[in-house]
Amino acid sequence: GAGVSQSPSNKVTEKGKDVELRCDPISGHTALYWYRQSLGQGLEFLIYFQGNSAPDKSGLPSDRFSAERTGGSVSTLTIQRTQQEDSAVYLCASSLMGGGPQDTQYFGPGTRLTVL
Amino acid sequence: LAKTTQPISMDSYEGQEVNITCSHNNIATNDYITWYQQFPSQGPRFIIQGYKTKVTNEVASLFIPADRKSSTLSLPRVSLSDTAVYYCLVNRYGNKLVFGAGTILRVKS
């Protein structure tokens, strides 16, 4: 079946603008995750959804970042008033159950965000 | 969360077996060990996961000693297309993967 998809693949915006990044998880996966990867860096966890609820938002770097998930499927990560330090690749992952050490996360191709 | 340590980079040649060792000294009883591969401009791709002893799939083998304080990812007969970053992770809660810097594997012809 189809893997995790993300859109857009690339986004260039001006400082101060808002952006929305979309993630379509694998069908039937109840858990969804957002990470970001800055140039040459490892992945940084942002937020975890179980169904439509977000039990762990601990990785969101500031209140300019928010995310929602609807219908237990699509998720949107919103960054308000973007700053240059927000430039990164934003990766979405999904897993079947979520919350267990055996649960495998499958990643999408990412959205490359560039803030000018 | 369990911290992992792995080599920054490794070089190999096509056709060779590559072993990447990761140390995770403070691994807990219920933790699983997971390895991901990442190519430039792509998301990480799951390779293999294990709890103890040996796990093998069509891509790789994972060796975990009895004390579980380390693990070794073994890639048989690598090709140029195996050039990538390889991440070792210790899965504790499953809801938050903690990625380290990874190992850059360069396969040469």
Tab-separated table of C-alpha atoms in Angstrom:
chain	number	residue	atom	x	y	z
A	1	GLY	CA	0.000	0.000	0.000
A	2	ALA	CA	0.932	3.645	-0.113
A	3	GLY	CA	3.427	4.997	2.339
A	4	VAL	CA	3.364	8.223	4.306
A	5	SER	CA	2.965	11.220	2.037
A	6	GLN	CA	3.705	14.861	2.787
A	7	SER	CA	2.943	18.066	1.003
A	8	PRO	CA	4.309	20.321	-0.195
A	9	SER	CA	7.697	18.756	-0.828
A	10	ASN	CA	9.299	22.187	-0.768
A	11	LYS	CA	8.101	25.454	0.707
A	12	VAL	CA	9.823	28.798	0.515
A	13	THR	CA	8.345	31.585	2.583
A	14	GLU	CA	9.227	34.984	3.899
A	15	LYS	CA	9.997	35.667	7.510
A	16	GLY	CA	6.851	36.447	9.446
A	17	LYS	CA	4.472	34.486	7.251
A	18	ASP	CA	2.479	31.469	8.404
A	19	VAL	CA	2.917	28.057	6.808
A	20	GLU	CA	0.963	24.807	6.879
A	21	LEU	CA	2.543	21.442	6.277
A	22	ARG	CA	0.420	18.393	5.583
A	23	CYS	CA	0.919	14.722	6.373
A	24	ASP	CA	-1.100	11.747	5.131
A	25	PRO	CA	-0.219	8.690	7.204
A	26	ILE	CA	-0.373	5.075	6.148
A	27	SER	CA	-3.983	3.953	6.111
A	28	GLY	CA	-4.965	2.310	9.373
A	29	HIS	CA	-2.089	3.730	11.401
A	30	THR	CA	-3.407	5.218	14.620
A	31	ALA	CA	-0.241	7.009	15.665
A	32	LEU	CA	1.347	9.951	13.888
A	33	TYR	CA	4.524	11.867	14.648
A	34	TRP	CA	6.216	15.052	13.525
A	35	TYR	CA	9.978	15.562	13.567
A	36	ARG	CA	12.271	18.139	12.083
A	37	GLN	CA	15.791	17.870	10.787
A	38	SER	CA	17.981	20.892	10.430
A	39	LEU	CA	20.820	20.890	7.912
A	40	GLY	CA	23.386	18.272	8.856
A	41	GLN	CA	21.628	17.482	12.129
A	42	GLY	CA	19.789	14.508	13.525
A	43	LEU	CA	16.045	14.340	13.841
A	44	GLU	CA	14.282	16.277	16.559
A	45	PHE	CA	10.914	15.070	17.872
A	46	LEU	CA	8.117	17.624	17.797
A	47	ILE	CA	4.757	16.034	18.595
A	48	TYR	CA	2.946	12.687	18.775
A	49	PHE	CA	-0.705	11.959	18.009
A	50	GLN	CA	-2.671	8.949	19.122
A	51	GLY	CA	-5.838	9.171	17.095
A	52	ASN	CA	-6.792	12.840	17.117
A	53	SER	CA	-5.272	13.512	20.529
A	54	ALA	CA	-1.746	14.744	21.149
A	55	PRO	CA	-0.538	13.200	24.413
A	56	ASP	CA	3.002	14.424	23.848
A	57	LYS	CA	3.662	17.924	22.574
A	58	SER	CA	6.892	18.258	24.442
A	59	GLY	CA	9.034	18.792	21.379
A	60	LEU	CA	7.241	21.823	19.964
A	61	PRO	CA	9.920	24.543	20.156
A	62	SER	CA	7.610	27.498	20.769
A	63	ASP	CA	3.979	28.547	20.820
A	64	ARG	CA	4.330	29.519	17.166
A	65	PHE	CA	4.162	25.815	16.390
A	66	SER	CA	0.892	23.906	16.507
A	67	ALA	CA	-0.480	20.735	15.000
A	68	GLU	CA	-3.778	19.038	14.627
A	69	ARG	CA	-5.057	15.766	13.349
A	70	THR	CA	-8.556	15.159	12.075
A	71	GLY	CA	-10.489	11.965	11.476
A	72	GLY	CA	-7.620	9.958	12.857
A	73	SER	CA	-5.855	10.486	9.574
A	74	VAL	CA	-4.448	13.669	8.026
A	75	SER	CA	-2.353	15.968	10.173
A	76	THR	CA	-1.354	19.579	9.672
A	77	LEU	CA	1.647	21.246	11.279
A	78	THR	CA	1.288	25.018	11.376
A	79	ILE	CA	4.113	27.446	11.999
A	80	GLN	CA	3.038	31.020	12.639
A	81	ARG	CA	5.226	34.053	12.091
A	82	THR	CA	8.033	31.966	10.651
A	83	GLN	CA	11.615	32.751	11.565
A	84	GLN	CA	14.783	31.886	9.711
A	85	GLU	CA	15.696	29.324	12.354
A	86	ASP	CA	12.560	27.416	11.410
A	87	SER	CA	14.224	26.438	8.136
A	88	ALA	CA	14.536	22.665	8.177
A	89	VAL	CA	13.086	19.478	6.758
A	90	TYR	CA	9.877	18.570	8.531
A	91	LEU	CA	9.283	14.846	8.631
A	92	CYS	CA	6.102	13.005	9.421
A	93	ALA	CA	5.922	9.374	10.505
A	94	SER	CA	3.114	7.001	11.339
A	95	SER	CA	2.873	3.701	13.164
A	96	LEU	CA	0.223	1.081	13.609
A	97	MET	CA	-0.423	1.350	17.324
A	98	GLY	CA	1.834	3.924	18.945
A	99	GLY	CA	3.196	3.975	22.444
A	100	GLY	CA	5.069	0.697	22.557
A	101	PRO	CA	8.799	0.029	22.165
A	102	GLN	CA	8.178	-2.465	19.365
A	103	ASP	CA	6.038	-0.102	17.338
A	104	THR	CA	7.773	0.732	14.066
A	105	GLN	CA	7.548	4.257	12.715
A	106	TYR	CA	7.441	4.741	8.948
A	107	PHE	CA	8.564	8.088	7.650
A	108	GLY	CA	7.416	10.254	4.790
A	109	PRO	CA	9.755	12.058	2.394
A	110	GLY	CA	9.572	15.314	4.311
A	111	THR	CA	8.805	18.942	3.526
A	112	ARG	CA	11.804	21.196	3.070
A	113	LEU	CA	10.956	24.600	4.546
A	114	THR	CA	13.082	27.601	3.711
A	115	VAL	CA	12.398	30.891	5.471
A	116	LEU	CA	13.981	33.854	3.755
B	1	LEU	CA	16.078	8.146	27.432
B	2	ALA	CA	18.831	5.715	26.530
B	3	LYS	CA	21.803	7.395	24.898
B	4	THR	CA	23.493	5.676	21.978
B	5	THR	CA	27.038	5.989	20.699
B	6	GLN	CA	28.092	4.914	17.227
B	7	PRO	CA	31.012	5.770	14.923
B	8	ILE	CA	30.703	9.039	13.061
B	9	SER	CA	31.681	7.491	9.736
B	10	MET	CA	32.849	4.297	8.059
B	11	ASP	CA	34.233	3.499	4.641
B	12	SER	CA	33.825	0.236	2.798
B	13	TYR	CA	34.065	-1.247	-0.663
B	14	GLU	CA	31.436	-2.883	-2.775
B	15	GLY	CA	30.891	-6.540	-1.978
B	16	GLN	CA	32.232	-6.315	1.560
B	17	GLU	CA	30.312	-7.009	4.739
B	18	VAL	CA	29.894	-3.949	6.917
B	19	ASN	CA	29.367	-4.080	10.658
B	20	ILE	CA	28.298	-0.951	12.530
B	21	THR	CA	28.384	-1.216	16.302
B	22	CYS	CA	26.318	0.929	18.613
B	23	SER	CA	26.695	1.166	22.369
B	24	HIS	CA	23.716	1.814	24.643
B	25	ASN	CA	24.966	1.263	28.160
B	26	ASN	CA	21.850	2.413	29.980
B	27	ILE	CA	19.366	0.343	28.028
B	28	ALA	CA	16.369	-0.669	30.133
B	29	THR	CA	14.613	-4.010	30.387
B	30	ASN	CA	11.723	-3.186	28.072
B	31	ASP	CA	13.691	-1.212	25.480
B	32	TYR	CA	14.000	-2.385	21.891
B	33	ILE	CA	16.876	-1.588	19.530
B	34	THR	CA	15.983	-0.200	16.132
B	35	TRP	CA	18.097	0.782	13.156
B	36	TYR	CA	17.132	3.239	10.435
B	37	GLN	CA	18.799	4.178	7.161
B	38	GLN	CA	18.572	7.654	5.654
B	39	PHE	CA	19.526	8.798	2.170
B	40	PRO	CA	19.977	12.495	1.364
B	41	SER	CA	16.686	14.328	0.915
B	42	GLN	CA	14.648	11.362	2.124
B	43	GLY	CA	13.002	10.361	5.378
B	44	PRO	CA	14.563	7.615	7.495
B	45	ARG	CA	13.771	4.092	6.400
B	46	PHE	CA	13.298	1.293	8.945
B	47	ILE	CA	15.884	-1.454	8.561
B	48	ILE	CA	15.621	-3.831	11.487
B	49	GLN	CA	14.600	-4.115	15.110
B	50	GLY	CA	15.514	-6.529	17.872
B	51	TYR	CA	15.427	-7.201	21.594
B	52	LYS	CA	18.135	-9.806	22.126
B	53	THR	CA	20.362	-12.357	20.345
B	54	LYS	CA	20.099	-12.209	16.575
B	55	VAL	CA	17.518	-10.946	14.132
B	56	THR	CA	17.801	-11.289	10.369
B	57	ASN	CA	15.691	-9.979	7.545
B	58	GLU	CA	16.176	-9.605	3.813
B	59	VAL	CA	18.252	-6.471	4.262
B	60	ALA	CA	20.428	-6.912	7.330
B	61	SER	CA	21.211	-8.785	10.519
B	62	LEU	CA	21.214	-7.402	14.017
B	63	PHE	CA	23.369	-8.944	16.721
B	64	ILE	CA	22.643	-8.161	20.364
B	65	PRO	CA	24.779	-9.682	23.135
B	66	ALA	CA	23.292	-11.006	26.330
B	67	ASP	CA	23.919	-7.820	28.329
B	68	ARG	CA	22.237	-5.766	25.558
B	69	LYS	CA	24.588	-2.854	26.151
B	70	SER	CA	25.573	-2.818	22.507
B	71	SER	CA	24.282	-3.978	19.159
B	72	THR	CA	25.824	-4.550	15.751
B	73	LEU	CA	24.118	-3.950	12.447
B	74	SER	CA	25.539	-6.199	9.757
B	75	LEU	CA	25.055	-5.383	6.083
B	76	PRO	CA	26.125	-8.240	3.813
B	77	ARG	CA	27.865	-7.486	0.520
B	78	VAL	CA	27.251	-3.749	0.398
B	79	SER	CA	26.800	-1.882	-2.857
B	80	LEU	CA	27.202	1.769	-3.776
B	81	SER	CA	23.504	2.273	-3.092
B	82	ASP	CA	24.043	1.431	0.573
B	83	THR	CA	25.876	4.725	1.034
B	84	ALA	CA	23.715	6.470	3.613
B	85	VAL	CA	23.474	7.517	7.247
B	86	TYR	CA	22.619	4.706	9.642
B	87	TYR	CA	20.952	5.478	12.954
B	88	CYS	CA	20.854	3.243	16.004
B	89	LEU	CA	17.985	3.977	18.372
B	90	VAL	CA	16.792	2.581	21.645
B	91	ASN	CA	13.013	2.462	21.662
B	92	ARG	CA	11.623	2.979	25.123
B	93	TYR	CA	8.155	4.360	24.794
B	94	GLY	CA	7.654	4.074	21.046
B	95	ASN	CA	6.096	7.491	20.829
B	96	LYS	CA	9.289	9.496	20.657
B	97	LEU	CA	12.252	8.254	18.726
B	98	VAL	CA	15.518	9.844	19.786
B	99	PHE	CA	17.967	10.044	16.907
B	100	GLY	CA	21.652	10.603	17.484
B	101	ALA	CA	24.114	11.789	14.884
B	102	GLY	CA	24.218	8.435	13.110
B	103	THR	CA	27.010	6.758	11.160
B	104	ILE	CA	27.824	7.961	7.668
B	105	LEU	CA	28.630	4.869	5.603
B	106	ARG	CA	30.483	5.471	2.364
B	107	VAL	CA	30.709	2.561	-0.035
B	108	LYS	CA	33.353	2.864	-2.709
B	109	SER	CA	33.812	0.983	-5.948
